[in-house]
Amino acid sequence: MELYEKTLESQIIYDGSFISLKVDKVLLPDGKTSHRAIVVHSGAAVVVPVDDEENVILIRQFRKPIEKVIVELPAGKLDKDEEPLECAKRELEEETGYSAKEFVKLTEIYTTPGFSNEVIHVYLARGLEQGSSHTDIDEFVEVFKVGLDDAIKMVKNGEIKDAKTIIGLLLAKMYLRGEWI
Amino acid sequence: MELYEKTLESQIIYDGSFISLKVDKVLLPDGKTSHRAIVVHSGAAVVVPVDDEENVILIRQFRKPIEKVIVELPAGKLDKDEEPLECAKRELEEETGYSAKEFVKLTEIYTTPGFSNEVIHVYLARGLEQGSSHTDIDEFVEVFKVGLDDAIKMVKNGEIKDAKTIIGLLLAKMYLRGEWI
């Protein structure tokens, strides 16, 4: 079956510093047309920082869209022309103050392929060294440390609901357990 | 530390059938102001349909935002006033033709709390019975079946990159392995 949808027209609705919105008119496989609203995002990196005692560094952050303070892994948006690995290193240091000797790319994920092109690159960071955090001017976070197994319990009991954080924690555990390819 | 951001103003930029976009002016914890672009979404449900031989039913679907055909679990948006469980049952049947005797809620996830309020409710479905699929008028999908362990290999080798699908598969495996609470 042909699944591809050709773009007939594309209109920019909103052009912001963080996300933009466009609406594409598309040709469907059956010859009809439809509209797709698409959030354009530059991509991001998320880091699973695991220390020598198998603790993971997490953050608490207020997220306006859901009006809640939630637990997440350190993460952030790629700067213009920034490589995902550089972004991972920068965000780890900015948000938590930690730097890491070793980064392992675990995978990359589409967070919301139904309405956004966002890709998040997922890294495990080992060999941590503590410095001091210095977040963006409009970003406020609390940093804390918890055993990786306890963090995975927080996934199971619903204390951690952020998608990139769940994926980072579960894949890091599989990697560290030797259950990788 | 106070992390909450109060909304000072809110402006609707786009109001679509699938997503809407608003921009909020917020008061930051340090007394300054900033703007947050927020994609408003009604929420969704994703289903991990696992048969008695521990095969999982997956779909291939073209996703316009990333211009790719990708592998996902059956999922869809909540209709107005629809309960997440009803949505899970409906989407499973519409997209794959299967119905299920038993649904277990595994968790709920925030896909993109930095820019959207989308919540996806994650269900394991057991006791599958095959019927025929009947997707939405502008939706085209291919259904296929693969061993759950093979699907998890597809996560590890990067063939599956959709966030809700990765989470559904890994949590379903943990649940079926008895590693739940």
Coordinates of C-alpha atoms in Angstrom, one line a residue:
Chain A
M1 CA 0.0 0.0 0.0
E2 CA 1.2 3.5 -0.8
L3 CA 1.2 5.5 2.4
Y4 CA 3.0 8.7 1.4
E5 CA 1.2 12.1 1.5
K6 CA 2.5 14.7 -0.9
T7 CA 2.5 18.4 0.3
L8 CA 0.3 20.6 -2.0
E9 CA 0.6 23.8 0.0
S10 CA 2.3 24.9 3.2
Q11 CA 1.4 27.9 5.4
I12 CA 3.4 29.2 8.4
I13 CA 0.9 30.0 11.2
Y14 CA 3.3 31.0 14.0
D15 CA 7.1 31.4 14.0
G16 CA 8.5 31.3 17.6
S17 CA 11.9 30.9 19.2
F18 CA 11.0 27.5 20.6
I19 CA 8.5 26.1 18.2
S20 CA 6.8 27.1 15.0
L21 CA 3.5 25.9 13.6
K22 CA 2.7 25.3 9.9
V23 CA -0.4 23.8 8.2
D24 CA 0.2 21.6 5.2
K25 CA -2.5 20.7 2.6
V26 CA -1.7 17.1 1.6
L27 CA -2.7 14.7 -1.1
L28 CA -3.8 11.4 0.5
P29 CA -3.1 7.9 -0.9
D30 CA -6.8 7.7 -2.1
G31 CA -6.5 11.0 -4.1
K32 CA -8.4 13.1 -1.7
T33 CA -6.9 16.1 0.2
S34 CA -6.6 16.9 3.9
H35 CA -4.8 19.3 6.2
R36 CA -2.0 18.5 8.7
A37 CA -1.0 20.9 11.5
I38 CA 2.7 20.5 12.2
V39 CA 4.7 21.8 15.0
V40 CA 8.3 22.4 13.8
H41 CA 11.0 21.8 16.4
S42 CA 14.8 21.9 16.0
G43 CA 15.3 18.6 17.9
A44 CA 16.7 18.0 21.4
A45 CA 19.0 15.8 23.5
V46 CA 18.3 14.1 26.8
V47 CA 21.0 12.7 29.1
V48 CA 20.8 9.8 31.6
P49 CA 23.7 10.7 33.9
V50 CA 24.6 7.6 36.0
D51 CA 27.3 7.8 38.6
D52 CA 29.7 5.0 39.8
E53 CA 27.2 3.9 42.5
E54 CA 24.4 3.6 39.9
N55 CA 22.6 6.7 41.0
V56 CA 20.9 8.9 38.3
I57 CA 20.8 12.7 38.4
L58 CA 17.3 14.0 37.9
I59 CA 15.6 17.4 37.9
R60 CA 12.3 18.9 39.0
Q61 CA 11.0 21.5 36.7
F62 CA 7.7 23.4 36.3
R63 CA 6.1 22.8 32.9
K64 CA 3.6 25.4 31.9
P65 CA 1.7 23.3 29.3
I66 CA 0.7 20.8 32.0
E67 CA 0.8 23.3 34.9
K68 CA 2.8 20.9 37.0
V69 CA 6.3 20.4 38.5
I70 CA 7.5 17.1 37.1
V71 CA 10.6 14.9 37.3
E72 CA 12.7 14.7 34.2
L73 CA 16.2 13.8 33.0
P74 CA 18.3 16.8 32.0
A75 CA 17.5 17.7 28.4
G76 CA 17.2 20.6 26.1
K77 CA 16.8 21.9 22.6
L78 CA 19.6 21.8 20.0
D79 CA 21.0 25.3 19.3
K80 CA 21.3 26.3 15.7
D81 CA 23.8 24.0 13.9
E82 CA 24.6 22.2 17.2
E83 CA 25.5 18.5 17.1
P84 CA 23.2 16.4 19.4
L85 CA 26.2 15.2 21.4
E86 CA 27.4 18.8 22.1
C87 CA 23.8 19.7 23.1
A88 CA 23.8 16.7 25.5
K89 CA 27.1 17.8 27.1
R90 CA 25.9 21.4 27.4
E91 CA 22.5 20.7 28.8
L92 CA 23.9 18.2 31.4
E93 CA 26.3 20.9 32.6
E94 CA 23.9 23.8 32.4
E95 CA 21.0 22.1 34.2
T96 CA 22.8 19.9 36.7
G97 CA 26.4 21.2 37.0
Y98 CA 27.7 17.8 36.2
S99 CA 30.1 16.9 33.4
A100 CA 30.8 13.4 32.2
K101 CA 33.8 11.6 30.8
E102 CA 31.8 9.2 28.6
F103 CA 28.7 9.5 26.5
V104 CA 26.9 6.5 24.8
K105 CA 24.2 7.2 22.3
L106 CA 21.3 4.8 23.2
T107 CA 18.8 5.8 20.5
E108 CA 16.8 8.7 19.1
I109 CA 13.0 9.1 19.5
Y110 CA 10.1 10.8 17.9
T111 CA 8.1 12.3 20.7
T112 CA 4.9 13.1 18.8
P113 CA 5.1 12.1 15.1
G114 CA 1.4 12.7 14.7
F115 CA 1.8 16.5 15.1
S116 CA 5.5 17.4 15.5
N117 CA 8.9 16.7 13.8
E118 CA 10.7 16.7 17.2
V119 CA 13.5 14.2 17.5
I120 CA 15.2 13.6 20.9
H121 CA 18.7 12.0 20.9
V122 CA 19.1 9.9 24.0
Y123 CA 22.5 9.6 25.7
L124 CA 23.8 7.6 28.7
A125 CA 26.6 9.6 30.5
R126 CA 29.1 7.9 32.8
G127 CA 32.2 9.2 34.7
L128 CA 30.4 12.1 36.3
E129 CA 32.1 15.0 37.9
Q130 CA 30.2 17.6 39.9
G131 CA 30.5 21.4 39.2
S132 CA 27.8 24.1 39.5
S133 CA 24.7 24.5 37.4
H134 CA 23.8 27.6 35.4
T135 CA 20.5 27.3 33.6
D136 CA 19.0 29.6 31.0
I137 CA 17.7 32.9 32.1
D138 CA 14.0 31.8 32.0
E139 CA 14.6 28.2 33.3
F140 CA 14.3 27.2 37.0
V141 CA 15.2 23.6 38.0
E142 CA 15.9 21.6 41.1
V143 CA 18.6 18.9 40.9
F144 CA 18.5 15.6 42.9
K145 CA 20.0 12.2 42.9
V146 CA 18.3 8.8 43.2
G147 CA 19.3 5.1 42.6
L148 CA 18.6 4.1 39.0
D149 CA 16.4 1.2 40.3
D150 CA 14.4 3.6 42.5
A151 CA 14.0 5.9 39.5
I152 CA 12.5 2.9 37.6
K153 CA 10.2 2.3 40.5
M154 CA 9.0 5.9 40.1
V155 CA 8.2 5.0 36.4
K156 CA 6.1 2.0 37.5
N157 CA 4.2 3.9 40.3
G158 CA 3.5 6.9 38.0
E159 CA 5.8 9.5 39.8
I160 CA 7.7 9.8 36.5
K161 CA 5.5 10.4 33.5
D162 CA 7.7 12.3 31.1
A163 CA 8.2 10.2 28.0
K164 CA 11.9 10.9 27.2
T165 CA 12.7 10.3 30.9
I166 CA 11.0 6.9 31.0
I167 CA 12.7 5.8 27.8
G168 CA 16.1 7.1 29.0
L169 CA 15.9 5.3 32.4
L170 CA 14.7 2.0 30.9
L171 CA 17.2 1.9 28.1
A172 CA 20.1 2.9 30.4
K173 CA 19.2 0.1 32.7
M174 CA 19.0 -2.4 29.9
Y175 CA 22.4 -1.1 28.6
L176 CA 24.1 -1.3 32.0
R177 CA 22.6 -4.8 32.5
G178 CA 24.3 -5.9 29.3
E179 CA 21.0 -6.4 27.5
W180 CA 22.0 -4.3 24.5
I181 CA 22.9 -5.4 21.0
Chain B
M1 CA 12.5 26.9 45.5
E2 CA 9.3 28.3 44.0
L3 CA 9.0 26.9 40.5
Y4 CA 5.5 27.9 39.5
E5 CA 4.8 30.3 36.6
K6 CA 1.6 32.4 36.8
T7 CA -0.2 33.1 33.5
L8 CA -0.6 36.8 32.9
E9 CA -2.1 36.7 29.4
S10 CA -3.2 34.0 27.0
Q11 CA -3.7 34.3 23.3
I12 CA -5.1 31.6 20.9
I13 CA -2.9 31.6 17.7
Y14 CA -4.5 28.6 15.9
D15 CA -7.6 26.5 16.7
G16 CA -7.6 23.2 14.7
S17 CA -9.4 20.0 14.9
F18 CA -6.3 18.0 15.9
I19 CA -4.2 20.5 17.9
S20 CA -4.5 24.2 18.9
L21 CA -1.7 26.7 19.7
K22 CA -1.8 29.4 22.3
V23 CA 0.9 31.7 23.6
D24 CA 0.9 32.5 27.3
K25 CA 2.7 35.5 28.9
V26 CA 4.0 34.1 32.3
L27 CA 5.4 35.5 35.5
L28 CA 8.7 33.7 36.3
P29 CA 9.8 32.8 39.8
D30 CA 12.4 35.7 39.7
G31 CA 9.7 38.3 39.0
K32 CA 10.5 38.7 35.3
T33 CA 8.1 37.7 32.4
S34 CA 8.5 35.4 29.5
H35 CA 6.3 33.8 26.8
R36 CA 5.4 30.1 26.5
A37 CA 4.0 28.7 23.2
I38 CA 1.7 25.8 24.1
V39 CA 0.2 23.1 21.8
V40 CA -3.2 22.2 23.3
H41 CA -4.1 18.5 22.7
S42 CA -7.1 16.6 24.0
G43 CA -5.0 13.5 25.1
A44 CA -4.7 10.1 23.6
A45 CA -4.5 6.4 24.3
V46 CA -2.0 3.8 23.1
V47 CA -2.6 0.0 23.2
V48 CA 0.0 -2.8 23.4
P49 CA -2.0 -5.7 22.0
V50 CA -0.3 -9.0 23.0
D51 CA -1.7 -12.3 21.8
D52 CA -1.5 -15.7 23.6
E53 CA 1.8 -16.5 21.8
E54 CA 3.3 -13.2 23.0
N55 CA 3.2 -11.6 19.6
V56 CA 2.4 -7.9 19.5
I57 CA 0.2 -6.2 16.8
L58 CA 2.0 -3.2 15.3
I59 CA 1.1 -0.8 12.5
R60 CA 3.1 1.1 9.8
Q61 CA 1.8 4.6 9.2
F62 CA 3.0 7.6 7.2
R63 CA 3.7 10.6 9.5
K64 CA 3.7 13.9 7.7
P65 CA 5.6 15.9 10.3
I66 CA 8.7 13.6 9.9
E67 CA 7.9 12.6 6.3
K68 CA 8.5 8.9 7.1
V69 CA 6.5 5.7 7.3
I70 CA 7.2 4.5 10.9
V71 CA 6.3 1.5 13.1
E72 CA 3.9 2.3 16.0
L73 CA 1.5 0.7 18.4
P74 CA -2.2 1.4 17.6
A75 CA -3.1 4.7 19.2
G76 CA -5.3 7.7 18.8
K77 CA -6.7 10.9 20.1
L78 CA -9.6 10.9 22.7
D79 CA -12.9 12.0 21.2
K80 CA -14.7 14.8 23.0
D81 CA -15.8 13.5 26.5
E82 CA -14.4 10.1 25.7
E83 CA -12.8 8.0 28.6
P84 CA -9.2 6.9 27.9
L85 CA -10.2 3.2 28.1
E86 CA -13.0 3.6 25.6
C87 CA -10.6 5.4 23.3
A88 CA -8.1 2.5 23.7
K89 CA -10.7 -0.1 22.7
R90 CA -12.0 2.0 19.8
E91 CA -8.5 2.7 18.3
L92 CA -7.4 -0.9 18.7
E93 CA -10.4 -2.1 16.7
E94 CA -10.4 0.8 14.1
E95 CA -6.7 0.5 13.4
T96 CA -6.0 -3.2 13.6
G97 CA -9.4 -4.9 13.6
Y98 CA -8.6 -6.7 16.8
S99 CA -10.7 -6.5 20.0
A100 CA -9.5 -7.6 23.4
K101 CA -11.0 -9.2 26.4
E102 CA -8.7 -7.6 29.0
F103 CA -7.2 -4.1 29.3
V104 CA -4.6 -3.3 31.9
K105 CA -3.6 0.4 32.4
L106 CA 0.2 0.5 32.6
T107 CA 0.8 4.3 33.1
E108 CA 0.1 7.6 31.4
I109 CA 2.8 9.7 29.8
Y110 CA 3.6 13.4 28.9
T111 CA 5.0 13.2 25.4
T112 CA 6.3 16.8 25.3
P113 CA 5.7 18.7 28.5
G114 CA 8.0 21.5 27.3
F115 CA 5.6 22.6 24.6
S116 CA 2.4 20.5 24.8
N117 CA -0.2 19.3 27.3
E118 CA -0.6 16.0 25.5
V119 CA -1.1 13.0 27.9
I120 CA -1.2 9.5 26.4
H121 CA -2.8 6.7 28.5
V122 CA -0.9 3.4 28.0
Y123 CA -2.8 0.1 28.0
L124 CA -1.8 -3.6 27.7
A125 CA -4.5 -5.6 25.9
R126 CA -4.8 -9.4 26.2
G127 CA -7.3 -12.0 25.0
L128 CA -7.2 -10.7 21.4
E129 CA -9.8 -11.6 18.8
Q130 CA -9.4 -10.7 15.2
G131 CA -12.0 -8.8 13.2
S132 CA -11.5 -6.3 10.4
S133 CA -10.0 -2.8 10.6
H134 CA -11.8 0.4 9.6
T135 CA -9.6 3.5 10.0
D136 CA -10.6 7.1 9.9
I137 CA -11.3 8.6 6.4
D138 CA -7.9 10.3 6.2
E139 CA -5.9 7.6 7.9
F140 CA -4.0 4.8 6.1
V141 CA -2.2 2.1 8.0
E142 CA -0.7 -1.4 7.5
V143 CA -1.1 -3.9 10.3
F144 CA 1.5 -6.6 11.2
K145 CA 2.4 -9.0 13.9
V146 CA 5.8 -9.7 15.5
G147 CA 7.1 -11.4 18.7
L148 CA 7.2 -9.0 21.6
D149 CA 10.9 -9.8 22.1
D150 CA 11.6 -9.1 18.5
A151 CA 9.7 -5.8 18.8
I152 CA 12.0 -4.9 21.7
K153 CA 15.0 -5.7 19.5
M154 CA 13.6 -3.2 17.0
V155 CA 13.7 -0.6 19.8
K156 CA 17.3 -1.4 20.5
N157 CA 18.4 -1.4 16.9
G158 CA 16.6 1.9 16.1
E159 CA 13.9 0.4 13.8
I160 CA 11.2 1.6 16.3
K161 CA 11.7 5.3 17.4
D162 CA 8.2 6.3 18.3
A163 CA 8.2 7.3 22.0
K164 CA 4.8 6.0 23.0
T165 CA 5.6 2.7 21.2
I166 CA 8.9 2.2 23.0
I167 CA 7.3 2.9 26.3
G168 CA 4.4 0.6 25.7
L169 CA 6.6 -2.3 24.5
L170 CA 9.1 -2.0 27.4
L171 CA 6.4 -1.6 30.1
A172 CA 4.3 -4.5 28.7
K173 CA 7.4 -6.7 28.7
M174 CA 8.1 -5.8 32.4
Y175 CA 4.5 -6.4 33.3
L176 CA 4.3 -9.8 31.6
R177 CA 7.7 -10.7 33.2
G178 CA 6.1 -10.0 36.6
E179 CA 8.4 -7.0 37.2
W180 CA 5.5 -4.7 38.1
I181 CA 4.5 -3.4 41.5

